[in-house]
CSV table of C-alpha atoms in Angstrom, one decimal:
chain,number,residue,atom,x,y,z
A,13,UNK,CA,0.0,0.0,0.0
A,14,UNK,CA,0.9,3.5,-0.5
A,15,UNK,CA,-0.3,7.3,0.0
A,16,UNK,CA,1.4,10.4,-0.6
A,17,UNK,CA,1.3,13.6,0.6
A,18,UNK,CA,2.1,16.6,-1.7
A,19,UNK,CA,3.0,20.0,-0.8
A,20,UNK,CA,1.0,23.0,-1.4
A,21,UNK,CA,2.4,25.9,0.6
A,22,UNK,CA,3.1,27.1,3.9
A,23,UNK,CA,1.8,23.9,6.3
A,24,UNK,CA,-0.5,23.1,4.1
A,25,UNK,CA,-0.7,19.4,1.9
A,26,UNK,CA,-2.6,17.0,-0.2
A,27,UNK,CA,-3.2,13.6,0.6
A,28,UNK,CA,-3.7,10.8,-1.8
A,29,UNK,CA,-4.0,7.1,-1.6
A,30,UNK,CA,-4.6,4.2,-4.1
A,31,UNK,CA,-8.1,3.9,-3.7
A,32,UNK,CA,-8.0,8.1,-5.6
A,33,UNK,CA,-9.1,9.8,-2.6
A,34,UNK,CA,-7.7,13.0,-1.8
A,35,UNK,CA,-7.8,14.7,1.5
A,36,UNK,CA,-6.7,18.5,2.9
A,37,UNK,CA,-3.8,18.3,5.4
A,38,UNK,CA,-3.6,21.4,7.2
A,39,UNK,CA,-2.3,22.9,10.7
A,40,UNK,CA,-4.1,25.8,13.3
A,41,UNK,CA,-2.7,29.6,12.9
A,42,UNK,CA,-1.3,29.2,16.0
A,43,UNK,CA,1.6,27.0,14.5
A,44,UNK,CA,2.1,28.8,11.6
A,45,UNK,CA,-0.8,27.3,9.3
A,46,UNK,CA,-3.7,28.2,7.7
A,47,UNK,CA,-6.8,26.0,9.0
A,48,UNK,CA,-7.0,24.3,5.9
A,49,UNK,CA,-7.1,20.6,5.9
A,50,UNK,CA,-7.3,17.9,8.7
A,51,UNK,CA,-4.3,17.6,11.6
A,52,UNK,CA,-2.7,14.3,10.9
A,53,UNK,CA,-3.2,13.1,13.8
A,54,UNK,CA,-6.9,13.7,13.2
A,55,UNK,CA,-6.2,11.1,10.6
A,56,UNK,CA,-4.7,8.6,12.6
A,57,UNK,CA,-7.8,8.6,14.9
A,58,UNK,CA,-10.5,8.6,12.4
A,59,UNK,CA,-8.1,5.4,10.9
A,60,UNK,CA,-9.3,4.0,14.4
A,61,UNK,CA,-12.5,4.8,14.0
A,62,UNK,CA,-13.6,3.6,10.7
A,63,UNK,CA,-11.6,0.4,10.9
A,64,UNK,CA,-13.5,-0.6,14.0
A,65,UNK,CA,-16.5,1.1,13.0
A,66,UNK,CA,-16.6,-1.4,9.7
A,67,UNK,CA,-15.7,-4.0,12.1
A,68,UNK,CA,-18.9,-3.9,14.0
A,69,UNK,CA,-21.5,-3.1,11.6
A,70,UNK,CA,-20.3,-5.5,8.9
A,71,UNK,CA,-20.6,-8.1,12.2
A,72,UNK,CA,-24.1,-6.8,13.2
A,73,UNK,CA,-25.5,-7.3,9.5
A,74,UNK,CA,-24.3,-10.7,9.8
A,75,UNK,CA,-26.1,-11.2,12.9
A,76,UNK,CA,-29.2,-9.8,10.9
A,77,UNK,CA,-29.5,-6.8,13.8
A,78,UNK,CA,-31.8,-4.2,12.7
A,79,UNK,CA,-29.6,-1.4,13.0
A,80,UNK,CA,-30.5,2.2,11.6
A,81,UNK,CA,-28.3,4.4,12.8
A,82,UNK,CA,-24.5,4.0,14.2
A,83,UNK,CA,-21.8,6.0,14.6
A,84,UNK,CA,-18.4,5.7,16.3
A,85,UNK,CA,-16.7,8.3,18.2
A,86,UNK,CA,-12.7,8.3,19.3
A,87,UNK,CA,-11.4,10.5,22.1
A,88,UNK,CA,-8.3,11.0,22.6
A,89,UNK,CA,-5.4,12.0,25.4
A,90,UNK,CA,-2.2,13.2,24.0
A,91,UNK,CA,1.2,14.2,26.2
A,92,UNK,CA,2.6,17.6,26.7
A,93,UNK,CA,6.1,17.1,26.0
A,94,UNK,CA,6.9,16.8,21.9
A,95,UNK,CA,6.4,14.2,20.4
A,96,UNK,CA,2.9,14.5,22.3
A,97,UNK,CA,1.8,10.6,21.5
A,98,UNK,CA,-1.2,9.7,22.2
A,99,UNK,CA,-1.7,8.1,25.9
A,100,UNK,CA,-5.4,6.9,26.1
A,101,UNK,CA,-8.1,6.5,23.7
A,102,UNK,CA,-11.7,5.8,24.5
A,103,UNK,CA,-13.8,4.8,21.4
A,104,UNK,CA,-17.6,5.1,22.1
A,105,UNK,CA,-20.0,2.8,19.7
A,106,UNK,CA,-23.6,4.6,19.9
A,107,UNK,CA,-26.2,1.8,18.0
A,108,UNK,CA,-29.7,2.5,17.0
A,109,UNK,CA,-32.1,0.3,16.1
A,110,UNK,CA,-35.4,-1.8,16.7
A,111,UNK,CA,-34.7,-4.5,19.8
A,112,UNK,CA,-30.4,-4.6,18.9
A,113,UNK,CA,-29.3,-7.1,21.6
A,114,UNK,CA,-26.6,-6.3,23.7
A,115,UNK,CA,-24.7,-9.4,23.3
A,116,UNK,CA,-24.5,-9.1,19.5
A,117,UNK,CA,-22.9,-5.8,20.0
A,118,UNK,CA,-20.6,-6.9,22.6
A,119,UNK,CA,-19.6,-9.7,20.7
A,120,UNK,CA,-18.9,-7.5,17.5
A,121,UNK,CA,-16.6,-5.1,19.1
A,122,UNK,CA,-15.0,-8.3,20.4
A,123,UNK,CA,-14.0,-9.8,17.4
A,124,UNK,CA,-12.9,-6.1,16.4
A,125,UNK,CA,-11.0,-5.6,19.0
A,126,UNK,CA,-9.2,-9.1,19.2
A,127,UNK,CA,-9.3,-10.2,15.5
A,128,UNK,CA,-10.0,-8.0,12.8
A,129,UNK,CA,-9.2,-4.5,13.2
A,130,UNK,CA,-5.4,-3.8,12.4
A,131,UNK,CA,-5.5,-0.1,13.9
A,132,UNK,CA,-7.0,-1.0,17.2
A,133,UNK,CA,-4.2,-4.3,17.2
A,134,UNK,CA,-1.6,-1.9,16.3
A,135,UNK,CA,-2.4,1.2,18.5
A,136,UNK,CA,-3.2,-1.1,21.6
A,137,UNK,CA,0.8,-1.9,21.9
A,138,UNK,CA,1.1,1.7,22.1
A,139,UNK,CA,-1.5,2.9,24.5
A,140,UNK,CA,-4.5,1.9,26.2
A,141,UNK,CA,-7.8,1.6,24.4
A,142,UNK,CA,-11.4,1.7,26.5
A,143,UNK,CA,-14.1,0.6,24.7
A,144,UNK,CA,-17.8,1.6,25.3
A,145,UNK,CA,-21.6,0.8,23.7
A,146,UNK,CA,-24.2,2.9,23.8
A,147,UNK,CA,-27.7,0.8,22.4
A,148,UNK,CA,-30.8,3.1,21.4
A,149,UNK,CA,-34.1,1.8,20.5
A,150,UNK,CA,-35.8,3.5,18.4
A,151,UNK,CA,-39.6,4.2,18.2
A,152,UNK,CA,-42.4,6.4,16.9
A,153,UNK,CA,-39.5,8.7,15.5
A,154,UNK,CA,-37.9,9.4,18.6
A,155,UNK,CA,-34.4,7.5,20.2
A,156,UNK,CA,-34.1,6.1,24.0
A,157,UNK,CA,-30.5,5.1,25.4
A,158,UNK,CA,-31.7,1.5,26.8
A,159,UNK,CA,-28.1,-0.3,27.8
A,160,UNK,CA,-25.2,0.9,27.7
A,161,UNK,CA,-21.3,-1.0,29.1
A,162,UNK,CA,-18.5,-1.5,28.7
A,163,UNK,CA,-16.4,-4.4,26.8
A,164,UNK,CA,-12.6,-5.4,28.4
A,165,UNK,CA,-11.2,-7.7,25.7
A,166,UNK,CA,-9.1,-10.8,26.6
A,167,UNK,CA,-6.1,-9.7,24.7
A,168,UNK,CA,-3.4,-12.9,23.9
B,30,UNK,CA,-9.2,15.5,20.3
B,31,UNK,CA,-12.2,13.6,19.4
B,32,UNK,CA,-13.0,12.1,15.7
B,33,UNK,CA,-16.3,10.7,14.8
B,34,UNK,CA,-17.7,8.2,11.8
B,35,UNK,CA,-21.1,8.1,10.8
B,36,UNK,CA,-22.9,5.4,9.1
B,37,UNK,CA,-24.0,5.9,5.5
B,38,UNK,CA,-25.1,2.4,4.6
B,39,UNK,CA,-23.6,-0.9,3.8
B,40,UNK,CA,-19.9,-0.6,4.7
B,41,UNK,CA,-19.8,3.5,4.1
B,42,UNK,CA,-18.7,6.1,6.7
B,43,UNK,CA,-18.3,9.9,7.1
B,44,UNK,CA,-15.3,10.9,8.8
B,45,UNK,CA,-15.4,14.3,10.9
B,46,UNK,CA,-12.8,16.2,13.4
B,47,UNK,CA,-12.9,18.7,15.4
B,48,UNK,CA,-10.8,20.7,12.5
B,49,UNK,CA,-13.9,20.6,11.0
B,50,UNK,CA,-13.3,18.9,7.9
B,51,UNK,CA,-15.0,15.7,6.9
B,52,UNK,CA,-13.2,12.7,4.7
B,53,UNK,CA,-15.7,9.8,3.1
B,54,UNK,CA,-14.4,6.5,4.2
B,55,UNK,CA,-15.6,3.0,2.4
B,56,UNK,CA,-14.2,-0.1,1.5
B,57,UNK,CA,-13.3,-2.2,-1.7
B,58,UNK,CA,-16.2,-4.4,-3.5
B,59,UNK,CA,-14.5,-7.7,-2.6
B,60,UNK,CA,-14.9,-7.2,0.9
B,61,UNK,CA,-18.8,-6.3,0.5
B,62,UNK,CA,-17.9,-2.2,-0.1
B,63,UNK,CA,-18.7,0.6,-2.3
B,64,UNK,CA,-15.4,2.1,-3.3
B,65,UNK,CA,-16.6,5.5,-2.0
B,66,UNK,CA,-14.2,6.6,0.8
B,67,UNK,CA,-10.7,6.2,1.4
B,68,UNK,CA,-10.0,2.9,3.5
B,69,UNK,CA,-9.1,3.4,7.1
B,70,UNK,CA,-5.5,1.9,6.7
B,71,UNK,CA,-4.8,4.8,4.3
B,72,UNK,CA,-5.9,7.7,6.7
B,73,UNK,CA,-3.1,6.3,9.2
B,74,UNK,CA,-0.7,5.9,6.6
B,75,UNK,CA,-1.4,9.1,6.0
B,76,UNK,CA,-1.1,10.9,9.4
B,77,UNK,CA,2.1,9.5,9.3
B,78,UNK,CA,3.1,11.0,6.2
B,79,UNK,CA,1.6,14.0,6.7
B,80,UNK,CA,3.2,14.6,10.2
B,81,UNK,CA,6.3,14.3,9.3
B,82,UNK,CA,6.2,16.4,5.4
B,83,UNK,CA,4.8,19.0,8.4
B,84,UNK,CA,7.8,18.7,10.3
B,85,UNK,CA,9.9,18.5,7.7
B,86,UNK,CA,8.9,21.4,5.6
B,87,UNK,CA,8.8,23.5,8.4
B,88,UNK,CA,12.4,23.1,9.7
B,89,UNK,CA,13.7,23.4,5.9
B,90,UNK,CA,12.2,26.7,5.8
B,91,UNK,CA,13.4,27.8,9.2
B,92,UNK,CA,16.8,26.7,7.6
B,93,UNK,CA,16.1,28.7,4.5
B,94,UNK,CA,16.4,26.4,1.8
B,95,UNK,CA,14.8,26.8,-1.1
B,96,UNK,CA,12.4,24.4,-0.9
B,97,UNK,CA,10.1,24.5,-4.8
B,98,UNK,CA,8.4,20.8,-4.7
B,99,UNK,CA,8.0,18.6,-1.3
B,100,UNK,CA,6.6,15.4,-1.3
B,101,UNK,CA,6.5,12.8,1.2
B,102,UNK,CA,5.4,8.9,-0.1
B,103,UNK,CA,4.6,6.4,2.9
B,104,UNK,CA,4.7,2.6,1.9
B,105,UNK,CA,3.7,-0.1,4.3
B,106,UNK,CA,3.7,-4.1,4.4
B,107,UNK,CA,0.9,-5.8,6.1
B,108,UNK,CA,0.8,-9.1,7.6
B,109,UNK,CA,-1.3,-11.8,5.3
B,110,UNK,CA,-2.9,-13.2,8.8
B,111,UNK,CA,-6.0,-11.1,10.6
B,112,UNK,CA,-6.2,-8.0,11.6
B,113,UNK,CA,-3.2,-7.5,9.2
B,114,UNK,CA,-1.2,-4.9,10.6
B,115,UNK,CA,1.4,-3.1,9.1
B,116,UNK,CA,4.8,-4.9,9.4
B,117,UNK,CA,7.2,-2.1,8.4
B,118,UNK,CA,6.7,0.9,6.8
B,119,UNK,CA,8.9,2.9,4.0
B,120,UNK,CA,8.9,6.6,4.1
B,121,UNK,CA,10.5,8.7,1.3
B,122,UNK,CA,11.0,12.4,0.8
B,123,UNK,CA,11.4,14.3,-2.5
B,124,UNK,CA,12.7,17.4,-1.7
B,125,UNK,CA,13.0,19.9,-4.8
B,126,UNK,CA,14.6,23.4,-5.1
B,127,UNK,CA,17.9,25.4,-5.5
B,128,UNK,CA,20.9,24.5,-3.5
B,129,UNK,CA,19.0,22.7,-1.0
B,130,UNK,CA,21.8,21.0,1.5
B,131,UNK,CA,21.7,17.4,2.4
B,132,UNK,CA,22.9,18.5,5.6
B,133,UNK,CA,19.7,20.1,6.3
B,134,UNK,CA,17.3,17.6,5.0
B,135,UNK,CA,19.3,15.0,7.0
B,136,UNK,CA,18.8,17.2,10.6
B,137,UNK,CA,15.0,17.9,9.6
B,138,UNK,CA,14.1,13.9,9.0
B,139,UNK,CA,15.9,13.5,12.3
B,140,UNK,CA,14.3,15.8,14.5
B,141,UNK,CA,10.5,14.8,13.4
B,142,UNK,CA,11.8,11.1,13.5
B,143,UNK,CA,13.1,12.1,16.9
B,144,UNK,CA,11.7,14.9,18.6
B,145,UNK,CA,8.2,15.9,16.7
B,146,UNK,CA,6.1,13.5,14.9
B,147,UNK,CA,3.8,12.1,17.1
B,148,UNK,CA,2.8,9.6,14.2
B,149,UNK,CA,6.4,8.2,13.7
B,150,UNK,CA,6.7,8.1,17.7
B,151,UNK,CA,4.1,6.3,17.9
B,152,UNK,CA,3.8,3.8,15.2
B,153,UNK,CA,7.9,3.0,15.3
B,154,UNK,CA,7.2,1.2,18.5
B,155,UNK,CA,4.9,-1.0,16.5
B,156,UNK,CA,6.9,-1.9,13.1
B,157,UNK,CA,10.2,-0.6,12.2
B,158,UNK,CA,10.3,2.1,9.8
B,159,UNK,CA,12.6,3.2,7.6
B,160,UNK,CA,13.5,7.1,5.8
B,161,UNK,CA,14.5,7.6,2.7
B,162,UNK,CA,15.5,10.9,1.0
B,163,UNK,CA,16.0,12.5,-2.3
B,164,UNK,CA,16.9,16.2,-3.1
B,165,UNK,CA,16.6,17.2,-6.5
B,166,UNK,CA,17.7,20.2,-8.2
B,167,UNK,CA,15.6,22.6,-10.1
B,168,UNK,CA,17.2,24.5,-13.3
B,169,UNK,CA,15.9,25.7,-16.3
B,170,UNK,CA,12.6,24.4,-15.3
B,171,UNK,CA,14.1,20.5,-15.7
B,172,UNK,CA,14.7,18.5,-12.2
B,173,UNK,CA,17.5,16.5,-11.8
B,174,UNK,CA,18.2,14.0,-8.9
B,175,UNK,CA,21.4,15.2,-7.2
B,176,UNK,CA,21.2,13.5,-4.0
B,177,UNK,CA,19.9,10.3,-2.3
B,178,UNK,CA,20.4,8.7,1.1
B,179,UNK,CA,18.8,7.1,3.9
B,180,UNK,CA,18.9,8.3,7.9
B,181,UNK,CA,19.1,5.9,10.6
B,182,UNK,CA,17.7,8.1,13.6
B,183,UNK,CA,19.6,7.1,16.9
B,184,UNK,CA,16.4,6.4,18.9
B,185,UNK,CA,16.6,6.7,22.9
């Protein structure tokens, strides 16, 4: 696999991959830049994100949930001191649906977390990773929070 | 920091950060996608090429070179067994311009390998990666190759 980043100016890039998306790469004014493109390290959790995010509902289709809404959210902590890594993430899955059982769910960020997903696999060695559900039902057009946990994977 | 996807359908995802800016995200037909977003492997090859042309770029110009064309290529080897993380990762940068010294290239791959990329910091504890550099000289409105090397940062 390979991307590339090409310079525009200032801070300021384009980002390309082999699939022919292209992406803004930018920094904040108060580093020099001009507001014009994701941070990369925006990138790197939103790489999180979507791999576990693909994860879990390709997993809940499978498992025939009636899902109509999800969406995946990544928080994270970084250091002070340069190189300011990351040092905890919490990733919040919030599923909507009609009657979406808990234990599918659990067992979807499961297999994400302990088989499938190479950014969480990878990104665990480096720091820790909390991992919570959020499970709306959904009826008569409105959305109620109904269960909500958290999963601790067995990591090998 | 906090990222969030959003479910589109089938295996499709909108990426959004804080920055603002929003990125599609999808995945390749033989796995069940749509080919409509970039996949999540290539946004976190990305941040890592994009933090570091950053850094790079930045401490050329503190240096003064005269910097016409940047770009930064990432390539990474993934393990054949699930989740398929990156094994080792490549990174080149084609630096373009008038007189630009190796010695400053050389110092500026060093101290984002070193000091600033959170990216490299992070993912170097999970793969080894190597830099590779090329500085090209820009005359007459022709570019010729003048220089190539690689830098072996001495990591603490």
């Amino acid at each position: 696999m390979q991307v590339e980043v090409t310079w525009k100016g200032r801070l300021s890039f384009d980002g390309k991959a082999e699939s022919g998306f292209t992406v803004p790469l930018g920094s904040s004014a108060d580093v020099g830049g001009d507001d014009d493109g994701f941070r990369p390290m925006e990138l790197m959790a939103l790489s999180l994100a979507a791999c576990t995010a693909m994860d879990v509902i390709s997993i809940l289709s499978k498992k025939r949930q009636a899902v109509s809404d999800f969406r995946v959210t990544v928080k994270t902590e970084r250091a002070s001191e340069h190189p300011k890594v990351f040092t905890q993430a919490t990733i919040e899955y919030h599923v909507s649906g009609k009657d979406v059982q808990e234990e599918a769910v659990r067992r979807a960020i499961e297999l994400s977390a302990t088989r499938y997903c190479p950014a969480q696999a990878m990104l665990r060695q480096v720091f820790p990773i909390d991992l919570l559900y959020f499970i709306y039902e959904e009826e008569d057009g409105s959305t109620r929070l109904v269960t909500q946990g958290r999963y601790q994977p067995e990591l090998t």
